[in-house]
Short mmCIF file of C-alpha atoms in Angstrom, two decimals:
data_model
loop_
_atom_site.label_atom_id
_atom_site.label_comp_id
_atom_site.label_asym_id
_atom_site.label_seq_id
_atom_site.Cartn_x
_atom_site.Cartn_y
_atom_site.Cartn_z
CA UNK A 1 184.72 161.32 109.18
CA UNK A 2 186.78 161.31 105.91
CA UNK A 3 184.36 158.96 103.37
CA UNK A 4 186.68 159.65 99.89
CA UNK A 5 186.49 157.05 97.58
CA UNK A 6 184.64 154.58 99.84
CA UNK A 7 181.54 156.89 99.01
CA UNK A 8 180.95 155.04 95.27
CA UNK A 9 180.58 151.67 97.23
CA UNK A 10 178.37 150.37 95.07
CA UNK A 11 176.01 147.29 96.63
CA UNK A 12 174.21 145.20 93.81
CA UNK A 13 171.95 144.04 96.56
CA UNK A 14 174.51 142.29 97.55
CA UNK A 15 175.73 142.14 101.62
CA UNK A 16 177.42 144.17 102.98
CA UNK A 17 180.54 143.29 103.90
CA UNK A 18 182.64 143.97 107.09
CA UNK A 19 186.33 142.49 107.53
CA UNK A 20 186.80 142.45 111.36
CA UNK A 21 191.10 142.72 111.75
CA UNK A 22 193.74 143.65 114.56
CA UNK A 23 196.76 141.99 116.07
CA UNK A 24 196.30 138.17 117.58
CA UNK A 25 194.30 137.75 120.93
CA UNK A 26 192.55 141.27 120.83
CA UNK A 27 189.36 139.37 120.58
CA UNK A 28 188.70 139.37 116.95
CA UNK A 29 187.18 135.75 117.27
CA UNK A 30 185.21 136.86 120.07
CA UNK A 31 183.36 139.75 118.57
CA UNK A 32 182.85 138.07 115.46
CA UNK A 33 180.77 135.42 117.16
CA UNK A 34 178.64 137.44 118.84
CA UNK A 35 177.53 139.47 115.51
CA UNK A 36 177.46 136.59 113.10
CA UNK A 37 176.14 133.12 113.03
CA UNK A 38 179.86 131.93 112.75
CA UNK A 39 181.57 130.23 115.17
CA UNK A 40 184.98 131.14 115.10
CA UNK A 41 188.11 129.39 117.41
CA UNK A 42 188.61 132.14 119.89
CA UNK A 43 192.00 130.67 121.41
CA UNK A 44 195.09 132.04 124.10
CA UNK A 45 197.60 131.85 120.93
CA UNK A 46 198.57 134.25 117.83
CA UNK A 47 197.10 132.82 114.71
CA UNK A 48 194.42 130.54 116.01
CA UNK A 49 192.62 131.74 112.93
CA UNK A 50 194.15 131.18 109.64
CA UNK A 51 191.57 130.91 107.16
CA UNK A 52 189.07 133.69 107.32
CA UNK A 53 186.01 132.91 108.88
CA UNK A 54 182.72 134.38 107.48
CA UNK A 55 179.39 134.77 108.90
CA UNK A 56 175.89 136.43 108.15
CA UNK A 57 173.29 137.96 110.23
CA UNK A 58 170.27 140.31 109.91
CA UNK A 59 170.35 144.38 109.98
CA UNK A 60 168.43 145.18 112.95
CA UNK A 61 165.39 147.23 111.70
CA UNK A 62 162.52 147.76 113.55
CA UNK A 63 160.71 149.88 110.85
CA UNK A 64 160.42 146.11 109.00
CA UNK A 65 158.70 144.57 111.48
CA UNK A 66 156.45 147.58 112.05
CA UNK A 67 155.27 147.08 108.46
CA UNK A 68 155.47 143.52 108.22
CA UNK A 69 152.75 143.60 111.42
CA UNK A 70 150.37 145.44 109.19
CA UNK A 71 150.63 143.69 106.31
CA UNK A 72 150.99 140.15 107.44
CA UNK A 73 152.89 139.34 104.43
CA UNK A 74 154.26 135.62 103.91
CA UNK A 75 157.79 136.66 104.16
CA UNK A 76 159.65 139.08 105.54
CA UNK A 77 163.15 139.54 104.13
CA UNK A 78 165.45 141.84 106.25
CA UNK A 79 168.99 143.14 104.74
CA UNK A 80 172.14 141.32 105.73
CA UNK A 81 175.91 142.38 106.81
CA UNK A 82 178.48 139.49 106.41
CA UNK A 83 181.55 139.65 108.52
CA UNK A 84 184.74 138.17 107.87
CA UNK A 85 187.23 137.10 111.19
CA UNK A 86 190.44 137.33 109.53
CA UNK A 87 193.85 136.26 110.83
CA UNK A 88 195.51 138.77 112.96
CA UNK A 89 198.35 141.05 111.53
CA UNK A 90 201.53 141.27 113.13
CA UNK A 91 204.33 143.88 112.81
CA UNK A 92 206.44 143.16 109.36
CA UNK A 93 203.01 141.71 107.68
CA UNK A 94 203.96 143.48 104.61
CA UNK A 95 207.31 141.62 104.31
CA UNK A 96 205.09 138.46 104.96
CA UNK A 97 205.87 137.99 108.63
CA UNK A 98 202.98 135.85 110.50
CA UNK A 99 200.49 135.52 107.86
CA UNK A 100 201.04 138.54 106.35
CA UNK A 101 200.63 138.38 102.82
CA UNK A 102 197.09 136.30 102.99
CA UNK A 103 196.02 138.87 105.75
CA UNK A 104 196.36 141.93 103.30
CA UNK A 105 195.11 139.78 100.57
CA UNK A 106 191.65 139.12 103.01
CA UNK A 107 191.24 142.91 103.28
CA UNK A 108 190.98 143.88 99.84
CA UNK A 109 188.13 142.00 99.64
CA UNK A 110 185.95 143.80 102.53
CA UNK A 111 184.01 146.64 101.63
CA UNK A 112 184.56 148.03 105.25
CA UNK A 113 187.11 147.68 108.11
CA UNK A 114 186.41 147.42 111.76
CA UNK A 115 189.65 147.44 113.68
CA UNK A 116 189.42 145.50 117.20
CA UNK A 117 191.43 146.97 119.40
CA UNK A 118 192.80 145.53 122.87
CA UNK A 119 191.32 147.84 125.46
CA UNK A 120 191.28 145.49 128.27
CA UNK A 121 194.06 144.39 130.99
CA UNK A 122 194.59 140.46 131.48
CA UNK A 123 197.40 138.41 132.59
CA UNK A 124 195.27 135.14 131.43
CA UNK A 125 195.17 136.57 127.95
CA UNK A 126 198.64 137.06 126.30
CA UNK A 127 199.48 140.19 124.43
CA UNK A 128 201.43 139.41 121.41
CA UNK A 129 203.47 142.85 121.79
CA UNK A 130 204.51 142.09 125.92
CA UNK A 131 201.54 144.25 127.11
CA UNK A 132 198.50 146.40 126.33
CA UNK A 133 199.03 149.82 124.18
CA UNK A 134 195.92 150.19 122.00
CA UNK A 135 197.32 153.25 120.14
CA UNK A 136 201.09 151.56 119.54
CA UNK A 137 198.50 148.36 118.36
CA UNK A 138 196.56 150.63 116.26
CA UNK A 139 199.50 152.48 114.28
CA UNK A 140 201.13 148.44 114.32
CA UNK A 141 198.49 147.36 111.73
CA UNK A 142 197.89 151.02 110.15
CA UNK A 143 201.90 151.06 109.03
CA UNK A 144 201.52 147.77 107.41
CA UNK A 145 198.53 148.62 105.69
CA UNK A 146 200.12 151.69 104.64
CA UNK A 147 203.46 150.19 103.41
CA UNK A 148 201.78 147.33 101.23
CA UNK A 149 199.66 150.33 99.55
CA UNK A 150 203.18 152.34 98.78
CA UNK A 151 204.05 149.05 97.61
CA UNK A 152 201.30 148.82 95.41
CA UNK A 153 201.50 152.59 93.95
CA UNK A 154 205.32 152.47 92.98
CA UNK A 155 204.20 149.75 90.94
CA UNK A 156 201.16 151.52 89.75
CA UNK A 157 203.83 154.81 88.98
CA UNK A 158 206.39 152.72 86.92
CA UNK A 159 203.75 151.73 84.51
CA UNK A 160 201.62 154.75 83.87
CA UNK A 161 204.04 157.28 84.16
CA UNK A 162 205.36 155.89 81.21
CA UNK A 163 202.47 155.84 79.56
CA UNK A 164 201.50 159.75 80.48
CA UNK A 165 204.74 160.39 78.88
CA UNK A 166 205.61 158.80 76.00
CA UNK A 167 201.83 158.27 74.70
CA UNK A 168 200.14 161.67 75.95
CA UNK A 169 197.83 159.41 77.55
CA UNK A 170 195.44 162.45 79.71
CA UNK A 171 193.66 160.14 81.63
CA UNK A 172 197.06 158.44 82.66
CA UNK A 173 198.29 162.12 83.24
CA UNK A 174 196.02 162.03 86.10
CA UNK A 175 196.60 158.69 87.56
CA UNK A 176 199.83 159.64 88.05
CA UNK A 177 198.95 162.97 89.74
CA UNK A 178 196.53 161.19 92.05
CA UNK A 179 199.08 158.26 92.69
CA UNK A 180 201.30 161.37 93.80
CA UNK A 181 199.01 162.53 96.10
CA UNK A 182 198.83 159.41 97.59
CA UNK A 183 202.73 158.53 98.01
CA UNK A 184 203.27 161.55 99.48
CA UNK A 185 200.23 161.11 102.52
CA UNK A 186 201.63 157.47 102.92
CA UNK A 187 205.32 158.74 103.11
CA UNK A 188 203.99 161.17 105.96
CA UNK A 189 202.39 158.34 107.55
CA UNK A 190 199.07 159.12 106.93
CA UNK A 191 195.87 156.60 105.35
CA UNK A 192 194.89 156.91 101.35
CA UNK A 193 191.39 158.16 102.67
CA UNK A 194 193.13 161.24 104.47
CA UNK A 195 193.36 162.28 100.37
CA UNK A 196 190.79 164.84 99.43
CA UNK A 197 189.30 164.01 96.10
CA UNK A 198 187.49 166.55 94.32
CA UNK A 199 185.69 165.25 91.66
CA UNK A 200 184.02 161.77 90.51
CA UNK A 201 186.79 161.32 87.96
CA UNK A 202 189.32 161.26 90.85
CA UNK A 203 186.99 159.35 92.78
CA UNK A 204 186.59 156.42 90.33
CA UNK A 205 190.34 156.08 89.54
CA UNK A 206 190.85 156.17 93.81
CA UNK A 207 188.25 153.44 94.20
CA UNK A 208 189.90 151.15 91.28
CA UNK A 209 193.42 151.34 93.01
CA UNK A 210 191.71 149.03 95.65
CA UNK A 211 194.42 150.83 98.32
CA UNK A 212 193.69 149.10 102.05
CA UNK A 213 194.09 152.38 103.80
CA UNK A 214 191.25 153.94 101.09
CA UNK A 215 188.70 151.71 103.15
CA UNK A 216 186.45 153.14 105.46
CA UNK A 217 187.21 152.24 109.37
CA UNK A 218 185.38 151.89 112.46
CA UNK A 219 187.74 151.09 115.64
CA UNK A 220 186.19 148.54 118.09
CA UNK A 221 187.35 149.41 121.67
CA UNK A 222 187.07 145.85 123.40
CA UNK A 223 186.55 145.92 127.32
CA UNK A 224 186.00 144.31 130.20
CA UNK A 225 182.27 144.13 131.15
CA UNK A 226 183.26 146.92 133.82
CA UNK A 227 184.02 149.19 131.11
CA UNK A 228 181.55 148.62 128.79
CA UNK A 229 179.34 151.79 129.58
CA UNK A 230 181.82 154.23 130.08
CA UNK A 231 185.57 152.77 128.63
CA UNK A 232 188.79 153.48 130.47
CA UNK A 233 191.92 154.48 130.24
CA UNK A 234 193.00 152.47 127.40
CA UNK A 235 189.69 154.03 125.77
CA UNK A 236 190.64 157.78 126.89
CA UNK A 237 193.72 157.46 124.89
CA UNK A 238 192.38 155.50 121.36
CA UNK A 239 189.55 158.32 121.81
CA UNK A 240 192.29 161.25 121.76
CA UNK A 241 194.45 159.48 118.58
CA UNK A 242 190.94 159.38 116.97
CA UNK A 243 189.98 162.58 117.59
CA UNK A 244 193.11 164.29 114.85
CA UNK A 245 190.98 162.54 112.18
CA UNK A 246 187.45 162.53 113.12
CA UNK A 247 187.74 158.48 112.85
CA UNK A 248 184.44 156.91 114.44
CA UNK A 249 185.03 154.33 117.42
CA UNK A 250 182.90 151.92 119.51
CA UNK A 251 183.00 150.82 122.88
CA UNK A 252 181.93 147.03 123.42
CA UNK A 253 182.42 144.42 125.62
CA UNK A 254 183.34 140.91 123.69
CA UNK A 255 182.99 138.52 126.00
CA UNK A 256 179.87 139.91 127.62
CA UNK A 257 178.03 140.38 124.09
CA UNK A 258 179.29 136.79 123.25
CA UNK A 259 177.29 135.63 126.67
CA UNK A 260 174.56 138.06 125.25
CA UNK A 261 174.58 136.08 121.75
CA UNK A 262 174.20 132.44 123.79
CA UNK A 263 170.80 133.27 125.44
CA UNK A 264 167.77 132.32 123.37
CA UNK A 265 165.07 134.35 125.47
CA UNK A 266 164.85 137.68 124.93
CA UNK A 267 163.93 139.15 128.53
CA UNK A 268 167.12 137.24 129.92
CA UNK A 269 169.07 139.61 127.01
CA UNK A 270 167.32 142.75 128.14
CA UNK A 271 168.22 141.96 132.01
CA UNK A 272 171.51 141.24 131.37
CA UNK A 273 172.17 144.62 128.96
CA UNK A 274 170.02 146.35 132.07
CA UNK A 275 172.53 144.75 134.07
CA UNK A 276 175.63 146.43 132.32
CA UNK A 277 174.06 149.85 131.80
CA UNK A 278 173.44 148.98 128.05
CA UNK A 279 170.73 150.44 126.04
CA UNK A 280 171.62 148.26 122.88
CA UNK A 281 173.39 145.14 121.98
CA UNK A 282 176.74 145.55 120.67
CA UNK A 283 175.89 143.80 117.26
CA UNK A 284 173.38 146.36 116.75
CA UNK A 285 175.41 149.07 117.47
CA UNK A 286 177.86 147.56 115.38
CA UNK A 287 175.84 147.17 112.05
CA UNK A 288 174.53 150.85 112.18
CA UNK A 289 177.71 152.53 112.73
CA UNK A 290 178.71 150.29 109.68
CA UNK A 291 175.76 152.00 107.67
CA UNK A 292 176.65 155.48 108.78
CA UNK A 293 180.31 154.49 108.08
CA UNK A 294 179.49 153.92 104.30
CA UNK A 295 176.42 156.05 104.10
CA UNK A 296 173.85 153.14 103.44
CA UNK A 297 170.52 153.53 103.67
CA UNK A 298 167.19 151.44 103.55
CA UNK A 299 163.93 151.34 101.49
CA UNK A 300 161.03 148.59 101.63
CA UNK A 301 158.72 147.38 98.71
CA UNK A 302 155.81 145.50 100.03
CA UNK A 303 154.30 143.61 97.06
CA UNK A 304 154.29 140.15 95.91
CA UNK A 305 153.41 139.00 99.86
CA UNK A 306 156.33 139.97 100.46
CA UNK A 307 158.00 142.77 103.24
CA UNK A 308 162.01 143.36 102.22
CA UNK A 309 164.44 145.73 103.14
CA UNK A 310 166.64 146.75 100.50
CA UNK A 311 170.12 148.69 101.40
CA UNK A 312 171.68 151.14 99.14
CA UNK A 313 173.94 154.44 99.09
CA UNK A 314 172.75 157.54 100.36
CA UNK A 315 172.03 159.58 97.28
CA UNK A 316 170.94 157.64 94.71
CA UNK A 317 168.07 157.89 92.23
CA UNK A 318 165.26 156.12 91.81
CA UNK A 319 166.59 154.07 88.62
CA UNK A 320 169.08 152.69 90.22
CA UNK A 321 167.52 151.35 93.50
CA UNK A 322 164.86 150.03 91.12
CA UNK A 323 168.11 147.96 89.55
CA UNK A 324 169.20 146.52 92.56
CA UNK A 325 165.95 144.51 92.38
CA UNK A 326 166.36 143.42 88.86
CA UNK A 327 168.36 145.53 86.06
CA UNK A 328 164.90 145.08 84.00
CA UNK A 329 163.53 147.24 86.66
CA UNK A 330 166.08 150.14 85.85
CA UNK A 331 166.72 149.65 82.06
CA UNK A 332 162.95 150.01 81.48
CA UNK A 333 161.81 152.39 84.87
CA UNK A 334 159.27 154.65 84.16
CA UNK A 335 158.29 156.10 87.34
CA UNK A 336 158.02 155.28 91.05
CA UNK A 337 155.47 154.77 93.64
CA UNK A 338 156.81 156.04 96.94
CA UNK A 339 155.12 156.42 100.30
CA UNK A 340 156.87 157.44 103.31
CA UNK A 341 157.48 155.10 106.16
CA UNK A 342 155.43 157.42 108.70
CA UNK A 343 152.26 158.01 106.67
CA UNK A 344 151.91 154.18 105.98
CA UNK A 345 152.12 153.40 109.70
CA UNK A 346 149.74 156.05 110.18
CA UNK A 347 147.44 154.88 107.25
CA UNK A 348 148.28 151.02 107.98
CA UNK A 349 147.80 149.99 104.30
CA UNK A 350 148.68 151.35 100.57
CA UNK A 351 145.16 151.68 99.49
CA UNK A 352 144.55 153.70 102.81
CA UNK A 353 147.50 155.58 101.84
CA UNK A 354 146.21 156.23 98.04
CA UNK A 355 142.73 157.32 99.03
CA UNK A 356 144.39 160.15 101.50
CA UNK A 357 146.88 161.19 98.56
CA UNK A 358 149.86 160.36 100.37
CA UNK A 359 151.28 158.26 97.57
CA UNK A 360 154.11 160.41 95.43
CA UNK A 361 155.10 159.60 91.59
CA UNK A 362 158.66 160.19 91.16
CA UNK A 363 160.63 160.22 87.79
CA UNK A 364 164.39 159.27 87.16
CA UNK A 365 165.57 162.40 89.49
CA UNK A 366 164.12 161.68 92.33
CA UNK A 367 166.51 161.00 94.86
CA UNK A 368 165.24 157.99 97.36
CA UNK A 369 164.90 158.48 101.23
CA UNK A 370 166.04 155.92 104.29
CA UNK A 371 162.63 154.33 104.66
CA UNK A 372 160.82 154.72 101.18
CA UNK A 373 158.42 152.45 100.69
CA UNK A 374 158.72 151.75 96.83
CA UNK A 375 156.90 150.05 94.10
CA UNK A 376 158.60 150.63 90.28
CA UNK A 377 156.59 150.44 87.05
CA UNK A 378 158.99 149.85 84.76
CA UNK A 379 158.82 148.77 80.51
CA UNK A 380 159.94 145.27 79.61
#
């Protein structure tokens, strides 16, 4: 998959955040109940949701709960994803047909996309569009996206072009070579991210265009609960678009993860998913394709009787992690203390881990791993 600018997500332990879109009654509403604590309308009729609806729920990790069982702390934190229902787009959105203009406007504020597609046949449900054509559905709400960011680089180009010109303004020189790049893969009708950047410069001036086709994707298939193991037809064909781009895609079954999300006890969940052929809840699967999407990872710090999971980007130093726990932790970090995930649940404690040498102190280049248990010493 194509990451391009979407790679300097930065998340100041803040939540991830998902923006779940498509055209009216492809079950939007639907999904986003079952993987939030939201309760969205999820209604026969285009725009039943107007006003975005958020929710919040837990990354699945069972590497916290592994350590939080051997260290009995008082509180176990676990990272979040929020997700964001918001209004379906229709065809002419950028001209600000349906809710057009307040749909786009939604987007830009998502760190990630995940673009519910109608995979299932109905006759109870109505299809905005007459009947079911993921793939016509899918370029639908791509084209609009990809209008509203010409839109928004012909503005970009009038200004700085004049700029690059008249004031020998370098740095403007290459805005206007990247905006280039960009109007001409729109004009072919293909997404900002299909752009190859090549260096962090053109990354950062990418990333602060805010362009809705720059955001990473992941297409939701939705099915009926006979399809949810293996998809369909409608499936067959979304995979085979995908497949020219390398664009990731789920398979899940709405209305059978939203009974899923309504039973309390756990073995009733497991027969049910045994029932479908399931191995995992769709929510799950959700949340870490999100994470591979943006390339997030997790580390742990165990102190202060306390067991958290911390996200952040794959690649990133030591400092920096430290500063998504407190920018005192970064400004002043001296070192870190970092076990790995396997020798503490082989050990079962830190001091265990000390006395067999199988704690590590890292300096400002050390890169952190997915599962890093870390503890910072840092200079106020």
């Amino acid at each position: 998959m194509r990451l391009g600018a979407q790679k300097l997500l930065v998340l100041l332990n803040m939540a991830l955040k998902c923006g779940i879109v498509g055209l009216p009654n492809v079950g939007k509403s639907t999904l986003f109940n079952c993987v939030s604590s939201g309760k969205a309308q999820a209604l026969n009729f285009p725009f039943c949701t107007i006003e975005p609806n958020l929710g919040s729920t837990q990354v699945p990790d069972d590497r916290l709960e592994q350590l939080a069982a051997l260290v009995k702390p008082k509180r176990v934190v676990p990272a979040t994803v929020d997700f964001v229902d918001i209004a379906g787009l229709v065809k002419g959105a950028s001209q600000g047909e349906g809710l057009g203009n307040q749909f786009l406007a939604n987007i830009r504020e998502t760190d990630a996309i995940l673009h519910v597609l109608r995979c299932f046949d109905n006759d109870d449900v109505a299809h905005v569009s007459g009947h079911v054509d993921p793939v016509r559905d899918m370029e639908i709400v791509e084209t609009e996206l990809q209008i509203k960011d010409l839109e928004t680089i012909e503005n970009r180009l009038s200004k700085v072009q004049k700029q690059a010109i008249a004031g020998g303004d370098k740095e403007a020189a290459r805005l206007v070579d990247l905006l280039l790049q960009y109007k001409d893969a729109l004009n072919q009708g293909e997404n900002a991210r299909t752009v190859p950047l090549t260096n962090w410069e053109e990354r950062r001036m990418g990333r602060d265009l805010f362009l809705l086709t720059n955001k990473p994707v992941l297409y939701v298939c939705n099915v009926d609960e006979d399809s949810a193991v293996d998809g369909n037809e409608h499936t067959q064909r979304v995979a085979e678009r995908l497949e020219q781009e390398n664009a990731p895609y789920l398979i899940v079954a709405a209305d059978a993860e939203a009974q899923i999300a309504q039973m309390e006890d756990a073995d009733m969940q497991q027969e049910f998913l045994d029932m479908l052929g399931i191995e995992e809840t769709g929510t799950n699967r959700l949340i870490h394709a999100a994470y591979r999407l943006l390339g997030l990872e997790t580390f742990f710090t165990t102190r202060n009787e306390e067991v958290r999971a911390w996200t952040f980007q794959e690649g990133t130093k030591a400092p920096q992690t430290a500063g998504l726990i407190h920018t005192d932790f970064e400004q002043g970090y001296i070192r870190a203390e970092v076990i790995k995930f396997e020798d503490f649940l082989h050990y079962k404690s830190e001091a265990a881990c000390r006395e067999a040498g199988k704690i590590s102190a890292e300096g400002k280049n050390y890169v952190v791993r997915d599962g890093d248990i870390m503890h910072f010493l840092f200079s106020r």
